[in-house]
PDB file of C-alpha atoms and ligand atoms in Angstrom:
ATOM      1  CA  UNK A   1     -24.489   9.484  -2.752  1.00  0.00           C
ATOM      2  CA  UNK A   2     -22.578  12.174  -0.906  1.00  0.00           C
ATOM      3  CA  UNK A   3     -24.575  14.876   0.791  1.00  0.00           C
ATOM      4  CA  UNK A   4     -22.171  17.730   1.525  1.00  0.00           C
ATOM      5  CA  UNK A   5     -23.441  20.592   3.650  1.00  0.00           C
ATOM      6  CA  UNK A   6     -20.397  22.875   3.421  1.00  0.00           C
ATOM      7  CA  UNK A   7     -17.456  22.634   1.019  1.00  0.00           C
ATOM      8  CA  UNK A   8     -14.073  24.320   1.446  1.00  0.00           C
ATOM      9  CA  UNK A   9     -10.891  24.212  -0.659  1.00  0.00           C
ATOM     10  CA  UNK A  10      -8.098  25.576   1.543  1.00  0.00           C
ATOM     11  CA  UNK A  11      -4.800  26.767   0.080  1.00  0.00           C
ATOM     12  CA  UNK A  12      -2.540  25.383   2.784  1.00  0.00           C
ATOM     13  CA  UNK A  13      -2.205  22.295   4.931  1.00  0.00           C
ATOM     14  CA  UNK A  14      -2.505  24.310   8.133  1.00  0.00           C
ATOM     15  CA  UNK A  15      -5.803  25.792   6.955  1.00  0.00           C
ATOM     16  CA  UNK A  16      -7.033  22.321   5.964  1.00  0.00           C
ATOM     17  CA  UNK A  17      -6.025  20.955   9.368  1.00  0.00           C
ATOM     18  CA  UNK A  18      -7.863  23.761  11.207  1.00  0.00           C
ATOM     19  CA  UNK A  19     -11.008  22.905   9.247  1.00  0.00           C
ATOM     20  CA  UNK A  20     -10.522  19.211  10.005  1.00  0.00           C
ATOM     21  CA  UNK A  21     -10.472  19.722  13.762  1.00  0.00           C
ATOM     22  CA  UNK A  22     -13.110  22.467  13.710  1.00  0.00           C
ATOM     23  CA  UNK A  23     -16.078  20.088  13.901  1.00  0.00           C
ATOM     24  CA  UNK A  24     -17.074  16.457  14.263  1.00  0.00           C
ATOM     25  CA  UNK A  25     -17.642  14.799  10.901  1.00  0.00           C
ATOM     26  CA  UNK A  26     -15.358  17.170   8.977  1.00  0.00           C
ATOM     27  CA  UNK A  27     -14.048  15.013   6.119  1.00  0.00           C
ATOM     28  CA  UNK A  28     -11.010  15.305   3.877  1.00  0.00           C
ATOM     29  CA  UNK A  29     -11.588  14.680   0.185  1.00  0.00           C
ATOM     30  CA  UNK A  30      -8.922  12.775  -1.720  1.00  0.00           C
ATOM     31  CA  UNK A  31     -10.036  11.454  -5.093  1.00  0.00           C
ATOM     32  CA  UNK A  32     -13.495  10.839  -3.569  1.00  0.00           C
ATOM     33  CA  UNK A  33     -13.798   7.493  -5.339  1.00  0.00           C
ATOM     34  CA  UNK A  34     -14.205   5.496  -2.156  1.00  0.00           C
ATOM     35  CA  UNK A  35     -16.185   8.149  -0.291  1.00  0.00           C
ATOM     36  CA  UNK A  36     -18.607   8.188  -3.196  1.00  0.00           C
ATOM     37  CA  UNK A  37     -19.369   4.482  -2.929  1.00  0.00           C
ATOM     38  CA  UNK A  38     -21.650   4.843   0.056  1.00  0.00           C
ATOM     39  CA  UNK A  39     -24.381   7.181   1.192  1.00  0.00           C
ATOM     40  CA  UNK A  40     -22.941   9.721   3.553  1.00  0.00           C
ATOM     41  CA  UNK A  41     -23.816  13.058   5.098  1.00  0.00           C
ATOM     42  CA  UNK A  42     -20.745  15.258   5.382  1.00  0.00           C
ATOM     43  CA  UNK A  43     -21.185  18.459   7.394  1.00  0.00           C
ATOM     44  CA  UNK A  44     -17.872  19.924   6.168  1.00  0.00           C
ATOM     45  CA  UNK A  45     -15.958  18.613   3.144  1.00  0.00           C
ATOM     46  CA  UNK A  46     -12.324  19.682   2.874  1.00  0.00           C
ATOM     47  CA  UNK A  47     -10.935  19.467  -0.642  1.00  0.00           C
ATOM     48  CA  UNK A  48      -7.145  18.965  -0.516  1.00  0.00           C
ATOM     49  CA  UNK A  49      -6.524  19.611  -4.198  1.00  0.00           C
ATOM     50  CA  UNK A  50      -5.139  23.157  -3.652  1.00  0.00           C
ATOM     51  CA  UNK A  51      -2.717  22.239  -0.877  1.00  0.00           C
ATOM     52  CA  UNK A  52       0.216  21.378  -3.141  1.00  0.00           C
ATOM     53  CA  UNK A  53       0.255  17.663  -2.324  1.00  0.00           C
ATOM     54  CA  UNK A  54       0.308  16.330  -5.861  1.00  0.00           C
ATOM     55  CA  UNK A  55       3.945  15.433  -6.548  1.00  0.00           C
ATOM     56  CA  UNK A  56       6.484  12.642  -6.919  1.00  0.00           C
ATOM     57  CA  UNK A  57       9.873  13.976  -5.824  1.00  0.00           C
ATOM     58  CA  UNK A  58      13.253  12.370  -5.903  1.00  0.00           C
ATOM     59  CA  UNK A  59      15.730  13.435  -3.202  1.00  0.00           C
ATOM     60  CA  UNK A  60      19.224  12.168  -2.548  1.00  0.00           C
ATOM     61  CA  UNK A  61      18.105   9.211  -0.395  1.00  0.00           C
ATOM     62  CA  UNK A  62      14.340   9.120  -0.746  1.00  0.00           C
ATOM     63  CA  UNK A  63      11.377   9.374  -3.054  1.00  0.00           C
ATOM     64  CA  UNK A  64       8.351  11.286  -1.777  1.00  0.00           C
ATOM     65  CA  UNK A  65       4.786  10.826  -2.940  1.00  0.00           C
ATOM     66  CA  UNK A  66       2.457  13.665  -1.968  1.00  0.00           C
ATOM     67  CA  UNK A  67      -0.954  12.631  -0.661  1.00  0.00           C
ATOM     68  CA  UNK A  68      -2.868  13.965  -3.682  1.00  0.00           C
ATOM     69  CA  UNK A  69      -0.702  12.054  -6.145  1.00  0.00           C
ATOM     70  CA  UNK A  70      -3.020   9.765  -8.100  1.00  0.00           C
ATOM     71  CA  UNK A  71      -2.490   6.138  -9.044  1.00  0.00           C
ATOM     72  CA  UNK A  72      -2.349   7.404 -12.643  1.00  0.00           C
ATOM     73  CA  UNK A  73       0.643   9.565 -11.680  1.00  0.00           C
ATOM     74  CA  UNK A  74       2.270   6.552  -9.994  1.00  0.00           C
ATOM     75  CA  UNK A  75       1.678   4.417 -13.054  1.00  0.00           C
ATOM     76  CA  UNK A  76       3.361   6.866 -15.406  1.00  0.00           C
ATOM     77  CA  UNK A  77       6.150   8.221 -13.231  1.00  0.00           C
ATOM     78  CA  UNK A  78       9.595   8.138 -14.820  1.00  0.00           C
ATOM     79  CA  UNK A  79      11.126   8.458 -11.343  1.00  0.00           C
ATOM     80  CA  UNK A  80       9.339   5.417  -9.928  1.00  0.00           C
ATOM     81  CA  UNK A  81      10.106   3.417 -13.067  1.00  0.00           C
ATOM     82  CA  UNK A  82      13.803   3.574 -12.190  1.00  0.00           C
ATOM     83  CA  UNK A  83      13.457   1.919  -8.776  1.00  0.00           C
ATOM     84  CA  UNK A  84      12.385  -1.437  -7.354  1.00  0.00           C
ATOM     85  CA  UNK A  85      11.506  -2.921 -10.771  1.00  0.00           C
ATOM     86  CA  UNK A  86       8.704  -0.350 -10.987  1.00  0.00           C
ATOM     87  CA  UNK A  87       6.711  -2.287  -8.372  1.00  0.00           C
ATOM     88  CA  UNK A  88       4.473   0.633  -7.395  1.00  0.00           C
ATOM     89  CA  UNK A  89       3.231   1.162 -10.951  1.00  0.00           C
ATOM     90  CA  UNK A  90       2.772  -2.580 -11.433  1.00  0.00           C
ATOM     91  CA  UNK A  91       0.729  -2.827  -8.235  1.00  0.00           C
ATOM     92  CA  UNK A  92      -1.891  -0.321  -9.435  1.00  0.00           C
ATOM     93  CA  UNK A  93      -2.105  -1.009 -13.160  1.00  0.00           C
ATOM     94  CA  UNK A  94      -4.912  -3.598 -12.856  1.00  0.00           C
ATOM     95  CA  UNK A  95      -7.089  -1.523 -10.561  1.00  0.00           C
ATOM     96  CA  UNK A  96     -10.421  -1.015 -12.362  1.00  0.00           C
ATOM     97  CA  UNK A  97      -9.693   1.424 -15.218  1.00  0.00           C
ATOM     98  CA  UNK A  98      -7.782   4.523 -16.259  1.00  0.00           C
ATOM     99  CA  UNK A  99     -10.493   6.966 -15.162  1.00  0.00           C
ATOM    100  CA  UNK A 100     -10.555   5.584 -11.624  1.00  0.00           C
ATOM    101  CA  UNK A 101      -6.768   5.437 -11.384  1.00  0.00           C
ATOM    102  CA  UNK A 102      -6.580   9.077 -12.446  1.00  0.00           C
ATOM    103  CA  UNK A 103      -8.817   9.956  -9.491  1.00  0.00           C
ATOM    104  CA  UNK A 104      -7.777   7.850  -6.531  1.00  0.00           C
ATOM    105  CA  UNK A 105      -5.033   9.185  -4.333  1.00  0.00           C
ATOM    106  CA  UNK A 106      -2.060   7.935  -2.359  1.00  0.00           C
ATOM    107  CA  UNK A 107      -3.301   9.781   0.755  1.00  0.00           C
ATOM    108  CA  UNK A 108      -6.886   8.462   0.664  1.00  0.00           C
ATOM    109  CA  UNK A 109      -5.550   4.939   0.214  1.00  0.00           C
ATOM    110  CA  UNK A 110      -2.779   4.809   2.798  1.00  0.00           C
ATOM    111  CA  UNK A 111      -4.621   6.760   5.503  1.00  0.00           C
ATOM    112  CA  UNK A 112      -7.598   4.406   5.188  1.00  0.00           C
ATOM    113  CA  UNK A 113      -5.399   1.274   5.526  1.00  0.00           C
ATOM    114  CA  UNK A 114      -7.720  -0.772   3.296  1.00  0.00           C
ATOM    115  CA  UNK A 115      -7.154  -4.516   3.658  1.00  0.00           C
ATOM    116  CA  UNK A 116      -7.850  -5.104  -0.035  1.00  0.00           C
ATOM    117  CA  UNK A 117      -5.298  -2.543  -1.162  1.00  0.00           C
ATOM    118  CA  UNK A 118      -2.750  -3.552  -3.788  1.00  0.00           C
ATOM    119  CA  UNK A 119      -0.768  -0.332  -3.485  1.00  0.00           C
ATOM    120  CA  UNK A 120      -0.235  -0.698   0.289  1.00  0.00           C
ATOM    121  CA  UNK A 121       1.148  -4.223  -0.137  1.00  0.00           C
ATOM    122  CA  UNK A 122       3.711  -2.930  -2.632  1.00  0.00           C
ATOM    123  CA  UNK A 123       4.627   0.074  -0.465  1.00  0.00           C
ATOM    124  CA  UNK A 124       5.069  -2.189   2.564  1.00  0.00           C
ATOM    125  CA  UNK A 125       7.723  -4.322   0.899  1.00  0.00           C
ATOM    126  CA  UNK A 126       9.818  -1.160   0.468  1.00  0.00           C
ATOM    127  CA  UNK A 127      11.373   0.882   3.260  1.00  0.00           C
ATOM    128  CA  UNK A 128       8.405   3.235   3.627  1.00  0.00           C
ATOM    129  CA  UNK A 129       7.326   5.878   6.112  1.00  0.00           C
ATOM    130  CA  UNK A 130       4.235   8.045   6.271  1.00  0.00           C
ATOM    131  CA  UNK A 131       4.203  11.688   7.290  1.00  0.00           C
ATOM    132  CA  UNK A 132       1.107  12.873   9.115  1.00  0.00           C
ATOM    133  CA  UNK A 133       0.829  16.633   9.127  1.00  0.00           C
ATOM    134  CA  UNK A 134       0.491  17.063  12.919  1.00  0.00           C
ATOM    135  CA  UNK A 135       1.820  13.834  14.398  1.00  0.00           C
ATOM    136  CA  UNK A 136       4.967  13.489  12.303  1.00  0.00           C
ATOM    137  CA  UNK A 137       6.682  10.544  10.636  1.00  0.00           C
ATOM    138  CA  UNK A 138       5.914   6.849  11.291  1.00  0.00           C
ATOM    139  CA  UNK A 139       7.097   3.621   9.739  1.00  0.00           C
ATOM    140  CA  UNK A 140       4.389   2.309   7.446  1.00  0.00           C
ATOM    141  CA  UNK A 141       4.355  -0.949   9.407  1.00  0.00           C
ATOM    142  CA  UNK A 142       3.532   0.900  12.643  1.00  0.00           C
ATOM    143  CA  UNK A 143       0.942   3.066  10.906  1.00  0.00           C
ATOM    144  CA  UNK A 144      -0.811   0.066   9.351  1.00  0.00           C
ATOM    145  CA  UNK A 145      -1.102  -1.547  12.766  1.00  0.00           C
ATOM    146  CA  UNK A 146      -2.085   1.499  14.782  1.00  0.00           C
ATOM    147  CA  UNK A 147      -3.549   4.066  12.403  1.00  0.00           C
ATOM    148  CA  UNK A 148      -3.731   7.678  13.453  1.00  0.00           C
ATOM    149  CA  UNK A 149      -4.381   8.434  17.115  1.00  0.00           C
ATOM    150  CA  UNK A 150      -6.281  11.601  16.253  1.00  0.00           C
ATOM    151  CA  UNK A 151      -7.727  13.288  13.153  1.00  0.00           C
ATOM    152  CA  UNK A 152      -4.818  14.219  10.925  1.00  0.00           C
ATOM    153  CA  UNK A 153      -3.852  14.704   7.293  1.00  0.00           C
ATOM    154  CA  UNK A 154      -1.600  12.235   5.563  1.00  0.00           C
ATOM    155  CA  UNK A 155       0.827  14.626   3.919  1.00  0.00           C
ATOM    156  CA  UNK A 156       3.160  12.288   2.078  1.00  0.00           C
ATOM    157  CA  UNK A 157       4.698   8.856   1.820  1.00  0.00           C
ATOM    158  CA  UNK A 158       8.493   8.646   1.992  1.00  0.00           C
ATOM    159  CA  UNK A 159      10.337   5.726   0.410  1.00  0.00           C
ATOM    160  CA  UNK A 160      14.001   5.109   1.107  1.00  0.00           C
ATOM    161  CA  UNK A 161      15.952   4.554  -2.077  1.00  0.00           C
ATOM    162  CA  UNK A 162      17.996   1.369  -2.091  1.00  0.00           C
ATOM    163  CA  UNK A 163      18.818  -1.282  -4.620  1.00  0.00           C
ATOM    164  CA  UNK A 164      16.222  -3.852  -3.633  1.00  0.00           C
ATOM    165  CA  UNK A 165      14.628  -5.925  -6.369  1.00  0.00           C
ATOM    166  CA  UNK A 166      10.879  -6.156  -5.921  1.00  0.00           C
ATOM    167  CA  UNK A 167       8.005  -8.173  -7.357  1.00  0.00           C
ATOM    168  CA  UNK A 168       4.226  -7.756  -7.012  1.00  0.00           C
ATOM    169  CA  UNK A 169       1.780 -10.589  -7.593  1.00  0.00           C
ATOM    170  CA  UNK A 170      -2.000 -10.661  -7.290  1.00  0.00           C
ATOM    171  CA  UNK A 171      -4.820 -13.033  -8.138  1.00  0.00           C
ATOM    172  CA  UNK A 172      -8.140 -11.648  -9.339  1.00  0.00           C
ATOM    173  CA  UNK A 173     -11.280 -13.434 -10.474  1.00  0.00           C
ATOM    174  CA  UNK A 174     -11.539 -10.997 -13.345  1.00  0.00           C
ATOM    175  CA  UNK A 175      -9.780  -7.873 -14.506  1.00  0.00           C
ATOM    176  CA  UNK A 176     -10.941  -4.848 -12.496  1.00  0.00           C
ATOM    177  CA  UNK A 177     -12.140  -6.899  -9.525  1.00  0.00           C
ATOM    178  CA  UNK A 178     -10.524  -6.643  -6.085  1.00  0.00           C
ATOM    179  CA  UNK A 179      -7.614  -9.035  -5.574  1.00  0.00           C
ATOM    180  CA  UNK A 180      -8.410 -12.326  -3.836  1.00  0.00           C
ATOM    181  CA  UNK A 181      -4.865 -12.179  -2.515  1.00  0.00           C
ATOM    182  CA  UNK A 182      -1.789 -10.134  -3.260  1.00  0.00           C
ATOM    183  CA  UNK A 183       1.850 -10.590  -2.365  1.00  0.00           C
ATOM    184  CA  UNK A 184       4.955  -8.443  -2.682  1.00  0.00           C
ATOM    185  CA  UNK A 185       8.466  -9.761  -2.317  1.00  0.00           C
ATOM    186  CA  UNK A 186      11.733  -7.857  -2.234  1.00  0.00           C
ATOM    187  CA  UNK A 187      15.286  -9.054  -2.300  1.00  0.00           C
ATOM    188  CA  UNK A 188      17.742  -6.818  -0.501  1.00  0.00           C
ATOM    189  CA  UNK A 189      21.182  -8.316  -1.066  1.00  0.00           C
ATOM    190  CA  UNK A 190      20.777 -11.840   0.289  1.00  0.00           C
ATOM    191  CA  UNK A 191      17.691 -11.095   2.368  1.00  0.00           C
ATOM    192  CA  UNK A 192      14.040 -11.460   1.436  1.00  0.00           C
ATOM    193  CA  UNK A 193      11.095  -9.374   2.615  1.00  0.00           C
ATOM    194  CA  UNK A 194       7.577 -10.663   2.021  1.00  0.00           C
ATOM    195  CA  UNK A 195       4.222  -8.934   2.479  1.00  0.00           C
ATOM    196  CA  UNK A 196       0.811 -10.507   1.922  1.00  0.00           C
ATOM    197  CA  UNK A 197      -2.361  -8.435   1.562  1.00  0.00           C
ATOM    198  CA  UNK A 198      -6.059  -8.837   0.725  1.00  0.00           C
ATOM    199  CA  UNK A 199      -6.101 -11.908   3.013  1.00  0.00           C
ATOM    200  CA  UNK A 200      -8.689 -10.197   3.091  1.00  0.00           C
ATOM    201  CA  UNK A 201      -7.138  -8.465   6.111  1.00  0.00           C
ATOM    202  CA  UNK A 202      -4.537  -5.759   6.021  1.00  0.00           C
ATOM    203  CA  UNK A 203      -1.122  -6.297   4.431  1.00  0.00           C
ATOM    204  CA  UNK A 204       1.283  -7.991   6.846  1.00  0.00           C
ATOM    205  CA  UNK A 205       4.859  -9.206   6.859  1.00  0.00           C
ATOM    206  CA  UNK A 206       5.408 -12.977   6.649  1.00  0.00           C
ATOM    207  CA  UNK A 207       8.144 -12.943   9.280  1.00  0.00           C
ATOM    208  CA  UNK A 208       8.626 -16.694   9.764  1.00  0.00           C
ATOM    209  CA  UNK A 209       8.771 -17.307   6.037  1.00  0.00           C
ATOM    210  CA  UNK A 210      11.313 -14.519   5.665  1.00  0.00           C
ATOM    211  CA  UNK A 211      13.459 -15.973   8.432  1.00  0.00           C
ATOM    212  CA  UNK A 212      13.319 -19.466   6.949  1.00  0.00           C
ATOM    213  CA  UNK A 213      14.236 -18.305   3.443  1.00  0.00           C
ATOM    214  CA  UNK A 214      16.977 -15.991   4.692  1.00  0.00           C
ATOM    215  CA  UNK A 215      18.592 -18.799   6.716  1.00  0.00           C
ATOM    216  CA  UNK A 216      18.332 -21.338   3.929  1.00  0.00           C
ATOM    217  CA  UNK A 217      19.741 -18.928   1.387  1.00  0.00           C
ATOM    218  CA  UNK A 218      22.607 -17.915   3.689  1.00  0.00           C
ATOM    219  CA  UNK A 219      23.614 -21.581   4.085  1.00  0.00           C
ATOM    220  CA  UNK A 220      22.946 -23.027   0.649  1.00  0.00           C
ATOM    221  CA  UNK A 221      23.189 -20.027  -1.688  1.00  0.00           C
ATOM    222  CA  UNK A 222      20.202 -21.365  -3.608  1.00  0.00           C
ATOM    223  CA  UNK A 223      16.518 -21.998  -3.060  1.00  0.00           C
ATOM    224  CA  UNK A 224      15.640 -25.504  -4.197  1.00  0.00           C
ATOM    225  CA  UNK A 225      12.088 -26.655  -5.069  1.00  0.00           C
ATOM    226  CA  UNK A 226      11.978 -28.340  -1.656  1.00  0.00           C
ATOM    227  CA  UNK A 227      12.838 -25.093   0.143  1.00  0.00           C
ATOM    228  CA  UNK A 228      10.180 -23.239  -1.850  1.00  0.00           C
ATOM    229  CA  UNK A 229       7.645 -25.909  -0.922  1.00  0.00           C
ATOM    230  CA  UNK A 230       8.537 -25.616   2.775  1.00  0.00           C
ATOM    231  CA  UNK A 231       8.336 -21.813   2.570  1.00  0.00           C
ATOM    232  CA  UNK A 232       4.840 -22.184   1.090  1.00  0.00           C
ATOM    233  CA  UNK A 233       3.756 -24.333   4.046  1.00  0.00           C
ATOM    234  CA  UNK A 234       5.150 -21.778   6.487  1.00  0.00           C
ATOM    235  CA  UNK A 235       3.453 -18.791   4.863  1.00  0.00           C
ATOM    236  CA  UNK A 236       0.114 -20.614   4.758  1.00  0.00           C
ATOM    237  CA  UNK A 237       0.321 -21.302   8.482  1.00  0.00           C
ATOM    238  CA  UNK A 238       1.817 -18.118   9.889  1.00  0.00           C
ATOM    239  CA  UNK A 239      -0.670 -15.570   8.556  1.00  0.00           C
ATOM    240  CA  UNK A 240      -4.414 -15.490   9.039  1.00  0.00           C
ATOM    241  CA  UNK A 241      -6.397 -16.020   5.856  1.00  0.00           C
ATOM    242  CA  UNK A 242     -10.106 -15.284   5.967  1.00  0.00           C
ATOM    243  CA  UNK A 243     -13.061 -16.210   3.790  1.00  0.00           C
ATOM    244  CA  UNK A 244     -15.341 -13.851   1.903  1.00  0.00           C
ATOM    245  CA  UNK A 245     -17.283 -13.756  -1.355  1.00  0.00           C
ATOM    246  CA  UNK A 246     -14.058 -13.777  -3.377  1.00  0.00           C
ATOM    247  CA  UNK A 247     -12.456 -16.820  -1.855  1.00  0.00           C
ATOM    248  CA  UNK A 248     -12.241 -19.142   1.100  1.00  0.00           C
ATOM    249  CA  UNK A 249      -9.476 -19.196   3.654  1.00  0.00           C
ATOM    250  CA  UNK A 250      -8.246 -22.549   2.236  1.00  0.00           C
ATOM    251  CA  UNK A 251      -8.144 -21.142  -1.289  1.00  0.00           C
ATOM    252  CA  UNK A 252      -6.201 -18.092  -0.089  1.00  0.00           C
ATOM    253  CA  UNK A 253      -3.644 -20.319   1.631  1.00  0.00           C
ATOM    254  CA  UNK A 254      -3.061 -22.225  -1.605  1.00  0.00           C
ATOM    255  CA  UNK A 255      -2.794 -18.945  -3.502  1.00  0.00           C
ATOM    256  CA  UNK A 256      -0.224 -17.654  -1.017  1.00  0.00           C
ATOM    257  CA  UNK A 257       1.981 -20.667  -1.742  1.00  0.00           C
ATOM    258  CA  UNK A 258       1.721 -20.182  -5.498  1.00  0.00           C
ATOM    259  CA  UNK A 259       2.248 -16.411  -5.468  1.00  0.00           C
ATOM    260  CA  UNK A 260       5.231 -16.824  -3.148  1.00  0.00           C
ATOM    261  CA  UNK A 261       6.880 -19.409  -5.387  1.00  0.00           C
ATOM    262  CA  UNK A 262       6.328 -17.309  -8.501  1.00  0.00           C
ATOM    263  CA  UNK A 263       7.639 -14.173  -6.809  1.00  0.00           C
ATOM    264  CA  UNK A 264      10.799 -15.893  -5.544  1.00  0.00           C
ATOM    265  CA  UNK A 265      11.506 -17.447  -8.916  1.00  0.00           C
ATOM    266  CA  UNK A 266      11.088 -14.064 -10.560  1.00  0.00           C
ATOM    267  CA  UNK A 267      13.278 -12.172  -8.131  1.00  0.00           C
ATOM    268  CA  UNK A 268      16.005 -14.801  -8.229  1.00  0.00           C
TER     269      UNK A 268
HETATM  270  C1  LIG B 301     -14.928   0.856  -7.487  1.00  0.00           C
HETATM  271  C2  LIG B 301     -13.598   0.817  -6.801  1.00  0.00           C
HETATM  272  C3  LIG B 301     -12.765  -0.286  -6.967  1.00  0.00           C
HETATM  273  C4  LIG B 301     -11.520  -0.318  -6.342  1.00  0.00           C
HETATM  274  N1  LIG B 301     -10.699  -1.389  -6.548  1.00  0.00           N
HETATM  275  C5  LIG B 301      -9.484  -1.432  -5.960  1.00  0.00           C
HETATM  276  C6  LIG B 301      -8.578  -2.522  -6.146  1.00  0.00           C
HETATM  277  O1  LIG B 301      -8.874  -3.485  -6.840  1.00  0.00           O
HETATM  278  N2  LIG B 301      -7.373  -2.477  -5.527  1.00  0.00           N
HETATM  279  C7  LIG B 301      -7.007  -1.429  -4.737  1.00  0.00           C
HETATM  280  O2  LIG B 301      -5.896  -1.446  -4.211  1.00  0.00           O
HETATM  281  N3  LIG B 301      -7.840  -0.377  -4.544  1.00  0.00           N
HETATM  282  C8  LIG B 301      -9.056  -0.361  -5.120  1.00  0.00           C
HETATM  283  N4  LIG B 301      -9.893   0.689  -4.883  1.00  0.00           N
HETATM  284  C9  LIG B 301      -9.517   1.696  -3.871  1.00  0.00           C
HETATM  285  C10 LIG B 301      -8.818   2.863  -4.474  1.00  0.00           C
HETATM  286  O3  LIG B 301      -7.642   2.381  -5.077  1.00  0.00           O
HETATM  287  C11 LIG B 301      -8.451   3.905  -3.394  1.00  0.00           C
HETATM  288  O4  LIG B 301      -7.664   3.282  -2.420  1.00  0.00           O
HETATM  289  C12 LIG B 301      -9.689   4.472  -2.713  1.00  0.00           C
HETATM  290  O5  LIG B 301     -10.601   4.909  -3.701  1.00  0.00           O
HETATM  291  C13 LIG B 301      -9.312   5.645  -1.791  1.00  0.00           C
HETATM  292  O6  LIG B 301      -8.707   6.694  -2.501  1.00  0.00           O
HETATM  293  P1  LIG B 301      -9.479   8.069  -2.765  1.00  0.00           P
HETATM  294  O7  LIG B 301      -8.466   9.059  -3.216  1.00  0.00           O
HETATM  295  O8  LIG B 301     -10.652   7.813  -3.647  1.00  0.00           O
HETATM  296  O9  LIG B 301      -9.970   8.426  -1.297  1.00  0.00           O
HETATM  297  P2  LIG B 301     -11.325   9.189  -0.801  1.00  0.00           P
HETATM  298  O10 LIG B 301     -12.523   8.390  -1.223  1.00  0.00           O
HETATM  299  O11 LIG B 301     -11.263  10.607  -1.243  1.00  0.00           O
HETATM  300  O12 LIG B 301     -11.082   9.108   0.748  1.00  0.00           O
HETATM  301  C14 LIG B 301     -11.074   7.881   1.456  1.00  0.00           C
HETATM  302  C15 LIG B 301     -10.908   8.206   2.958  1.00  0.00           C
HETATM  303  O13 LIG B 301      -9.606   8.749   3.188  1.00  0.00           O
HETATM  304  C16 LIG B 301      -9.697  10.056   3.780  1.00  0.00           C
HETATM  305  N5  LIG B 301      -8.609  10.851   3.193  1.00  0.00           N
HETATM  306  C17 LIG B 301      -8.441  11.209   1.911  1.00  0.00           C
HETATM  307  N6  LIG B 301      -7.255  11.834   1.745  1.00  0.00           N
HETATM  308  C18 LIG B 301      -6.676  11.900   2.959  1.00  0.00           C
HETATM  309  C19 LIG B 301      -5.441  12.428   3.460  1.00  0.00           C
HETATM  310  N7  LIG B 301      -4.538  13.008   2.659  1.00  0.00           N
HETATM  311  N8  LIG B 301      -5.186  12.310   4.780  1.00  0.00           N
HETATM  312  C20 LIG B 301      -6.056  11.719   5.620  1.00  0.00           C
HETATM  313  N9  LIG B 301      -7.241  11.179   5.202  1.00  0.00           N
HETATM  314  C21 LIG B 301      -7.545  11.276   3.895  1.00  0.00           C
HETATM  315  C22 LIG B 301     -11.090  10.554   3.431  1.00  0.00           C
HETATM  316  O14 LIG B 301     -11.554  11.504   4.367  1.00  0.00           O
HETATM  317  C23 LIG B 301     -11.887   9.252   3.464  1.00  0.00           C
HETATM  318  O15 LIG B 301     -12.218   8.910   4.791  1.00  0.00           O
HETATM  319  C24 LIG B 301     -11.120   0.754  -5.513  1.00  0.00           C
HETATM  320  C25 LIG B 301     -11.969   1.869  -5.342  1.00  0.00           C
HETATM  321  C26 LIG B 301     -13.178   1.921  -5.981  1.00  0.00           C
HETATM  322  C27 LIG B 301     -14.042   3.133  -5.811  1.00  0.00           C
END
């Protein structure tokens, strides 16, 4: 249960930021779905819903997702449906249920850098940056590794528009459960980009696997079953796969091989 001592709903980002740095424990509210899971005393709760951050905008070279955009908005966006085989919508559609997806936000998710996140894995396979209100713009890869150096507000996510083909795959024990493993793969011309998340650690690039596939494809112009098998062995070895209640490290390694093969076959 949340125990909120003072609640404010500022009308601008600057006002929200001033509240955020005004006292220790000041907490931004996104969709509140994750915050609500635990018991927490919040001295000052800052509701971002009036700060104009709920939007999906298409610019000449980019698409911007405001921090208060919900997964429901992502799922039903006509703009996002036109790019990257609609990977962002596909990455969130199996998360719990409609009510939850209509609550949870892009900002709460990306700022928190959850290891189990499906959405972050899909974002990471695209050319994505995050804009923090005070600290500016960072590549998503850098942000996932380093987080924010100081309290800040994630204002928006910026995705470069290009013609990459993208696929999202995840394995769940049952519908609505967290993924045991997820994987996103993009093909940009003749190059492949691969991200694996819910390992259960944070989404990470499979750099060696990418290099192997890119070299093989450049030389042979095809990816034979043998190459896919080798790529599976590489991905299982290069990333760390942990064990938890959903699956063992060994099981996750096997899943990585299968999801990779399926994703490549689909994108090719
Ligand atoms: C029951 C349940 C099951 C879930 N299952 C899945 C799943 O299977 N796959 C999956 O990918 N996700 C899953 N999620 C996570 C969900 O998708 C969201 O990532 C999560 O709820 C956070 O979003 P929120 O808007 O609720 O954030 P909140 O709970 O509002 O906030 C989370 C944290 O982010 C901070 N914050 C919020 N907005 C901002 C901002 N703009 N800038 C900086 N900090 C901010 C808050 O202060 C807080 O610390 C699940 C969540 C729940 C509750």
